[in-house]
Coordinates of C-alpha atoms in Angstrom, one line a residue:
M19 CA 112.2 -46.4 14.4
N20 CA 109.5 -43.8 14.5
K21 CA 109.8 -41.3 17.3
P22 CA 106.9 -41.7 19.8
W23 CA 104.4 -39.1 20.7
S24 CA 104.8 -37.4 24.0
S25 CA 102.5 -35.5 26.4
A26 CA 103.1 -32.4 28.4
K27 CA 101.4 -29.4 29.8
L28 CA 101.0 -26.2 27.9
K29 CA 103.5 -24.4 30.2
D30 CA 106.1 -27.0 29.3
V31 CA 106.0 -26.2 25.5
C32 CA 106.1 -22.4 25.9
H33 CA 108.9 -20.1 27.0
K34 CA 106.3 -17.7 28.4
I35 CA 102.5 -17.6 28.8
T36 CA 101.1 -14.2 29.8
D37 CA 98.3 -11.8 28.9
G38 CA 97.8 -8.2 27.9
T39 CA 97.4 -5.2 30.1
H40 CA 94.8 -5.4 32.8
K41 CA 94.5 -1.6 32.8
T42 CA 92.4 0.1 30.2
P43 CA 94.9 2.3 28.2
I44 CA 94.3 5.9 27.0
Y45 CA 92.9 5.5 23.5
Q46 CA 93.9 7.9 20.6
D47 CA 92.7 8.6 17.1
N48 CA 95.9 7.1 15.7
G49 CA 99.2 5.6 17.0
I50 CA 100.1 2.0 17.8
V51 CA 97.5 -0.7 17.1
F52 CA 95.8 -2.1 20.2
L53 CA 94.0 -5.4 20.0
S54 CA 91.5 -7.4 22.2
A55 CA 89.7 -10.7 21.9
R56 CA 87.2 -9.3 19.4
N57 CA 90.0 -8.9 16.9
I58 CA 90.3 -12.7 16.5
K59 CA 87.8 -13.9 13.9
N60 CA 87.6 -17.1 12.0
G61 CA 91.2 -18.1 12.8
A62 CA 92.8 -14.8 11.7
L63 CA 93.6 -11.4 13.2
C64 CA 91.0 -8.8 12.2
F65 CA 92.1 -5.1 12.1
S66 CA 88.8 -3.6 11.0
N67 CA 87.7 -2.6 14.5
H68 CA 90.8 -2.0 16.6
K69 CA 91.9 0.9 18.8
F70 CA 95.1 3.0 19.0
I71 CA 97.4 3.9 21.9
S72 CA 100.5 6.1 22.2
E73 CA 104.0 4.8 21.4
K74 CA 105.1 5.5 25.0
E75 CA 102.3 3.4 26.4
H76 CA 103.0 0.7 23.9
N77 CA 106.6 0.6 25.0
D78 CA 105.6 0.4 28.6
L79 CA 103.2 -2.5 27.9
T80 CA 105.6 -4.5 25.8
R81 CA 108.1 -4.7 28.6
R82 CA 105.9 -7.4 30.1
C83 CA 104.0 -8.6 27.0
K84 CA 105.4 -8.2 23.6
P85 CA 103.5 -9.9 20.7
E86 CA 105.9 -11.1 17.9
E87 CA 105.7 -13.0 14.7
G88 CA 105.2 -16.7 15.4
D89 CA 103.6 -16.2 18.8
V90 CA 100.1 -17.5 19.4
L91 CA 97.2 -15.4 20.7
L92 CA 94.3 -17.0 22.5
S93 CA 91.1 -15.3 23.5
K94 CA 90.5 -15.5 27.3
S95 CA 87.0 -14.0 27.4
G96 CA 84.2 -13.2 25.0
S97 CA 84.6 -15.6 22.1
L98 CA 86.4 -18.1 24.4
G99 CA 89.4 -20.1 23.2
D100 CA 89.9 -18.7 19.7
A101 CA 93.6 -18.9 18.7
V102 CA 95.7 -17.4 15.9
V103 CA 99.3 -17.4 15.0
I104 CA 100.7 -13.9 14.6
P105 CA 101.8 -13.5 11.0
K106 CA 104.5 -11.2 9.7
L107 CA 103.3 -7.7 9.9
E108 CA 104.6 -4.3 8.9
F109 CA 103.7 -2.8 12.3
V110 CA 103.8 -3.6 16.0
F111 CA 100.8 -3.8 18.4
S112 CA 99.9 -4.3 22.0
I113 CA 97.1 -6.4 23.5
F114 CA 94.4 -6.2 26.2
E115 CA 93.9 -8.7 29.0
S116 CA 91.3 -10.6 27.0
L117 CA 94.1 -12.1 25.0
A118 CA 96.7 -14.5 26.2
L119 CA 100.1 -14.5 24.6
L120 CA 102.0 -17.8 24.1
K121 CA 105.7 -17.8 23.2
I122 CA 106.4 -21.3 22.0
K123 CA 109.4 -23.5 22.2
K124 CA 109.7 -24.0 18.4
D125 CA 112.2 -26.8 18.7
I126 CA 109.4 -28.8 20.3
L127 CA 106.2 -27.5 18.8
M128 CA 105.2 -25.7 15.6
P129 CA 103.1 -22.6 16.2
S130 CA 100.7 -23.7 13.5
F131 CA 100.3 -27.1 15.1
L132 CA 99.5 -25.5 18.5
N133 CA 97.1 -23.2 16.7
Q134 CA 95.2 -26.1 15.2
Y135 CA 95.3 -27.9 18.6
L136 CA 93.9 -24.9 20.5
N137 CA 91.1 -24.4 17.9
S138 CA 90.0 -28.1 18.0
P139 CA 86.7 -29.2 19.5
F140 CA 88.3 -31.1 22.4
S141 CA 90.3 -28.0 23.4
K142 CA 87.1 -25.9 23.3
R143 CA 85.5 -28.4 25.7
Y144 CA 88.5 -28.2 27.9
F145 CA 88.5 -24.4 28.0
W146 CA 84.8 -24.4 29.0
S147 CA 85.5 -26.9 31.8
I148 CA 88.1 -24.6 33.4
T149 CA 86.4 -21.2 33.0
S150 CA 84.9 -19.0 35.6
G151 CA 82.2 -16.3 35.5
I152 CA 78.4 -16.4 35.0
A153 CA 77.5 -13.8 32.4
V154 CA 80.9 -13.6 30.8
K155 CA 83.2 -16.6 30.9
H156 CA 86.9 -16.1 31.6
L157 CA 90.0 -18.2 31.2
H158 CA 92.7 -17.8 33.8
L159 CA 96.4 -18.2 33.0
V160 CA 97.1 -20.4 36.0
D161 CA 94.5 -22.9 34.6
L162 CA 95.6 -22.4 31.0
K163 CA 99.2 -23.3 31.8
E164 CA 98.1 -26.7 33.1
M165 CA 96.3 -27.7 29.9
P166 CA 97.4 -31.1 28.8
I167 CA 98.7 -31.4 25.2
V168 CA 100.0 -34.3 23.1
I169 CA 103.1 -33.7 21.0
P170 CA 104.0 -35.7 17.9
P171 CA 107.4 -35.4 16.3
L172 CA 108.0 -32.2 14.4
K173 CA 107.8 -33.9 11.0
I174 CA 104.5 -35.5 11.9
Q175 CA 103.3 -32.0 13.1
H176 CA 104.1 -30.7 9.6
I177 CA 102.1 -33.4 7.9
I178 CA 99.1 -32.9 10.2
V179 CA 99.2 -29.1 9.8
D180 CA 99.4 -29.4 6.0
T181 CA 96.5 -31.8 6.0
L182 CA 94.3 -29.5 8.1
N183 CA 95.3 -26.5 6.1
V184 CA 93.9 -28.1 3.0
W185 CA 90.5 -28.2 4.7
D186 CA 90.9 -24.6 6.0
K187 CA 91.6 -23.4 2.4
T188 CA 88.5 -25.2 1.1
I189 CA 86.3 -23.8 3.9
N190 CA 87.6 -20.3 3.4
K191 CA 87.1 -20.4 -0.4
T192 CA 83.6 -21.7 0.1
K193 CA 82.9 -18.9 2.6
A194 CA 84.3 -16.3 0.2
L195 CA 82.0 -17.7 -2.6
I196 CA 79.0 -17.4 -0.2
T197 CA 79.9 -13.7 0.4
V198 CA 80.0 -13.1 -3.3
K199 CA 76.6 -14.9 -3.8
E200 CA 75.1 -12.9 -0.9
R201 CA 76.1 -9.6 -2.4
Q202 CA 74.7 -10.7 -5.8
F203 CA 71.4 -11.6 -4.0
E204 CA 71.3 -8.2 -2.4
W205 CA 71.9 -6.6 -5.8
L206 CA 69.0 -8.6 -7.2
M207 CA 66.7 -7.7 -4.4
N208 CA 67.5 -4.1 -4.8
N209 CA 67.0 -4.0 -8.6
L210 CA 64.0 -6.4 -8.8
I211 CA 62.1 -5.4 -5.6
I212 CA 63.3 -2.2 -3.9
K213 CA 64.1 -0.1 -7.0
P214 CA 62.7 -2.0 -10.0
S215 CA 63.2 -0.6 -13.5
N216 CA 59.6 -1.6 -14.3
N217 CA 57.3 1.4 -13.8
L218 CA 54.1 -0.5 -14.4
L219 CA 53.5 -1.3 -10.8
S220 CA 50.4 -1.5 -8.7
S221 CA 50.4 -0.4 -5.1
R222 CA 48.1 -1.4 -2.3
K223 CA 48.2 -1.6 1.4
L224 CA 49.0 -5.0 2.9
S225 CA 45.6 -5.1 4.5
N226 CA 44.0 -5.1 1.0
L227 CA 46.1 -8.0 -0.2
S228 CA 46.2 -10.3 2.8
K229 CA 44.6 -11.1 6.1
L230 CA 47.0 -10.9 9.1
K231 CA 46.2 -13.5 11.7
K232 CA 48.0 -13.8 15.0
G233 CA 48.8 -17.4 16.0
Q234 CA 47.9 -19.4 19.1
Q235 CA 50.3 -19.9 21.9
L236 CA 51.5 -23.4 22.5
N237 CA 52.8 -24.6 25.8
R238 CA 56.6 -25.0 25.5
I239 CA 56.3 -28.2 27.5
L240 CA 54.5 -29.8 24.5
L241 CA 57.3 -29.0 22.1
T242 CA 60.0 -31.6 21.1
K243 CA 63.0 -31.7 18.9
T244 CA 61.8 -34.6 16.8
D245 CA 58.1 -34.1 15.9
L246 CA 57.0 -33.3 12.3
F247 CA 55.8 -29.7 12.4
P248 CA 57.9 -26.7 13.3
A249 CA 56.5 -24.2 15.8
W250 CA 57.2 -20.6 14.8
N251 CA 56.7 -18.2 17.7
G252 CA 58.6 -14.9 17.1
G253 CA 62.2 -16.1 16.7
I254 CA 64.4 -16.5 13.7
T255 CA 64.3 -20.3 14.3
P256 CA 61.5 -22.6 15.4
S257 CA 60.8 -22.8 19.1
G258 CA 60.6 -26.5 18.7
Y259 CA 58.4 -29.1 16.9
T260 CA 55.0 -30.5 17.5
D261 CA 52.7 -33.3 16.2
T262 CA 50.0 -30.9 15.0
W263 CA 49.7 -27.8 12.8
N264 CA 47.4 -24.8 12.5
T265 CA 48.8 -23.1 9.4
P266 CA 49.2 -24.5 5.9
E267 CA 52.5 -24.6 3.9
G268 CA 53.4 -21.8 1.6
T269 CA 52.6 -19.1 4.3
V270 CA 54.5 -15.8 4.9
T271 CA 55.0 -15.0 8.6
I272 CA 56.1 -11.9 10.4
S273 CA 57.4 -12.1 14.0
E274 CA 55.1 -10.1 16.3
G275 CA 57.1 -9.9 19.6
G276 CA 60.5 -10.3 21.2
N277 CA 64.0 -9.2 20.1
S278 CA 63.4 -10.5 16.6
C279 CA 60.0 -8.9 16.0
G280 CA 59.7 -7.9 12.4
F281 CA 61.6 -11.0 11.1
V282 CA 60.0 -12.1 7.8
N283 CA 59.8 -15.8 7.0
Y284 CA 58.3 -18.1 4.4
C285 CA 57.2 -21.5 5.6
K286 CA 57.3 -24.2 3.0
E287 CA 55.8 -26.9 5.2
K288 CA 52.7 -27.0 7.5
F289 CA 53.5 -25.5 10.9
W290 CA 52.2 -24.3 14.2
C291 CA 51.9 -20.5 14.3
G292 CA 52.5 -19.3 17.8
G293 CA 51.1 -16.3 19.8
H294 CA 54.1 -14.1 18.9
C295 CA 53.8 -14.6 15.1
Y296 CA 51.6 -13.2 12.4
A297 CA 50.5 -15.4 9.5
L298 CA 49.5 -13.8 6.2
L299 CA 46.5 -15.7 5.0
E300 CA 43.9 -15.3 2.2
I301 CA 46.3 -13.6 -0.1
S302 CA 44.8 -11.8 -3.0
H303 CA 45.0 -13.5 -6.4
E304 CA 46.8 -10.4 -7.7
I305 CA 50.0 -11.2 -5.9
D306 CA 52.2 -14.3 -5.7
P307 CA 52.8 -15.4 -2.0
E308 CA 56.5 -15.8 -2.6
F309 CA 56.8 -12.5 -4.3
L310 CA 55.1 -11.0 -1.3
F311 CA 57.6 -12.7 0.9
Y312 CA 60.6 -11.3 -1.0
F313 CA 59.0 -7.8 -1.0
L314 CA 58.5 -7.9 2.8
K315 CA 62.0 -9.4 3.3
A316 CA 63.5 -6.6 1.2
H317 CA 61.8 -4.1 3.6
E318 CA 62.5 -6.1 6.8
K319 CA 64.4 -3.2 8.4
Q320 CA 61.4 -0.9 7.8
I321 CA 59.1 -3.5 9.4
M322 CA 61.4 -3.9 12.4
S323 CA 61.4 -0.1 12.9
L324 CA 57.7 -0.4 13.7
R325 CA 58.4 -2.1 17.0
V326 CA 57.1 -0.5 20.2
G327 CA 57.8 -1.2 23.9
S328 CA 61.0 -1.5 25.7
G329 CA 60.8 -4.6 27.9
L330 CA 59.3 -7.0 25.4
P331 CA 59.1 -5.1 22.1
N332 CA 56.3 -5.9 19.7
I333 CA 54.8 -4.8 16.4
Q334 CA 51.1 -3.8 16.2
R335 CA 49.0 -5.5 13.6
R336 CA 47.6 -2.1 12.4
D337 CA 51.0 -0.8 11.7
I338 CA 52.0 -3.8 9.5
E339 CA 48.7 -3.6 7.7
K340 CA 49.5 0.0 6.6
L341 CA 52.6 -1.1 4.6
E342 CA 52.4 -0.2 0.9
I343 CA 53.1 -3.2 -1.3
A344 CA 54.3 -2.4 -4.9
Y345 CA 54.0 -5.2 -7.4
P346 CA 54.1 -5.8 -11.2
Q347 CA 51.9 -8.1 -13.2
L348 CA 51.6 -11.7 -11.9
S349 CA 53.7 -13.1 -14.7
E350 CA 56.5 -10.7 -13.9
Q351 CA 56.2 -11.5 -10.2
R352 CA 56.7 -15.2 -10.9
K353 CA 59.8 -14.4 -13.1
I354 CA 61.3 -12.4 -10.2
V355 CA 60.5 -15.2 -7.7
R356 CA 62.3 -17.8 -10.0
I357 CA 65.4 -15.6 -10.2
L358 CA 65.5 -14.9 -6.4
S359 CA 64.7 -18.5 -5.4
E360 CA 67.5 -19.8 -7.6
A361 CA 70.0 -17.3 -6.2
Q362 CA 68.9 -18.2 -2.6
K363 CA 69.1 -21.9 -3.4
E364 CA 72.8 -21.5 -4.5
I365 CA 73.6 -19.8 -1.2
S366 CA 71.9 -22.5 0.8
I367 CA 73.8 -25.2 -1.0
L368 CA 77.1 -23.5 -0.3
K369 CA 76.3 -23.0 3.4
L370 CA 75.4 -26.7 3.7
L371 CA 78.6 -27.6 1.9
T372 CA 80.6 -25.3 4.3
D373 CA 78.9 -26.9 7.3
K374 CA 79.8 -30.3 5.9
Y375 CA 83.5 -29.3 5.4
I376 CA 83.7 -27.9 9.0
H377 CA 82.1 -31.1 10.4
Q378 CA 84.5 -33.3 8.5
K379 CA 87.5 -31.2 9.6
R380 CA 86.4 -31.4 13.3
G381 CA 86.3 -35.2 13.0
L382 CA 89.8 -35.1 11.4
M383 CA 91.2 -32.9 14.1
Q384 CA 89.8 -35.2 16.8
K385 CA 91.7 -38.1 15.3
L386 CA 94.9 -36.5 14.1
L387 CA 95.7 -34.0 16.9
T388 CA 95.1 -36.5 19.8
G389 CA 97.1 -39.3 18.2
A390 CA 94.0 -41.5 17.9
W391 CA 95.1 -41.9 14.3
Q392 CA 98.9 -42.4 14.4
V393 CA 99.1 -41.8 10.6
L394 CA 101.5 -44.8 10.5
K395 CA 102.0 -44.6 6.7
L396 CA 102.9 -41.0 7.0
Q397 CA 105.2 -41.6 9.8
E398 CA 107.0 -44.3 7.8
E399 CA 107.5 -41.8 4.9
V400 CA 109.1 -39.2 7.1
A401 CA 111.0 -41.6 9.5

């Protein structure tokens, strides 16, 4: 017969649950690696932004909390509830209080199974339900130890982990491909827009090529999540949606105010242009609107540097209008737009694909890790 699934509390499947030092150590330029919650990213340990402490202090800290291969680290604050299994490393390290250390009873539970369990959507919801703090949320060990967990037989754990690892590898490969494509896009922007090889360029101020019009503020109460037209009002995403529009499709916009002021966008559909957003209208026949978008996007950091004010920063119309726009012949502009649009389309497709894989994996985790799907056929194979 197949062994039944059991349930327990997290403290029952661990030899020890503790956390890193609560006292900020003395940092050095080199020495023993010292990690905090920010060093867990995308299900892996990240050593690109860590600190160092002395060997003596490390030895003192590891008397109480000694991270070792096969232990699980869990972020207690910041990016809440991110878990990772400590891999085999060529060096030792210590941890800060923002990380919990779980030493697992491996005769009951696979570290990789617990890692998947802790990173699941239902575990995230549980963590948020037991946190404290207003500005920064914190997990407390006393609450963490009481976390309920379901435990399938070890052979079933192996099958579940192997299944979820397939999705993880697919997601990671797709993300890596996105990184490559984004670097390629930056190279294209640099060589086609910022430092083009074509010397036959015209140059005019933006005010001579387009009319900058500030939008009209729309009461947030009138915005919905389901209406047809997006309302752009200074952020990097729409503030909401409305049933009317005041700006035509194919319009370049620049955020006027707020933390994202200077953000450049190209709206392919009719939209409502809000009071913290500039729309570039009446564009000269000398320049393709999408080429103008890519030119401004390539110089977005320069535009953002024009912001003034400390409380609610903004960018003055006159400063944007002074921007010098360099552009080739219209036929060349359109060639550049086709190249950049195709590269951007590839990135968008890959991001949608990644989101789809992540969504599918979350659904799979919900079913497999909770026992909602008992994987009967798989159980029969390993019984």
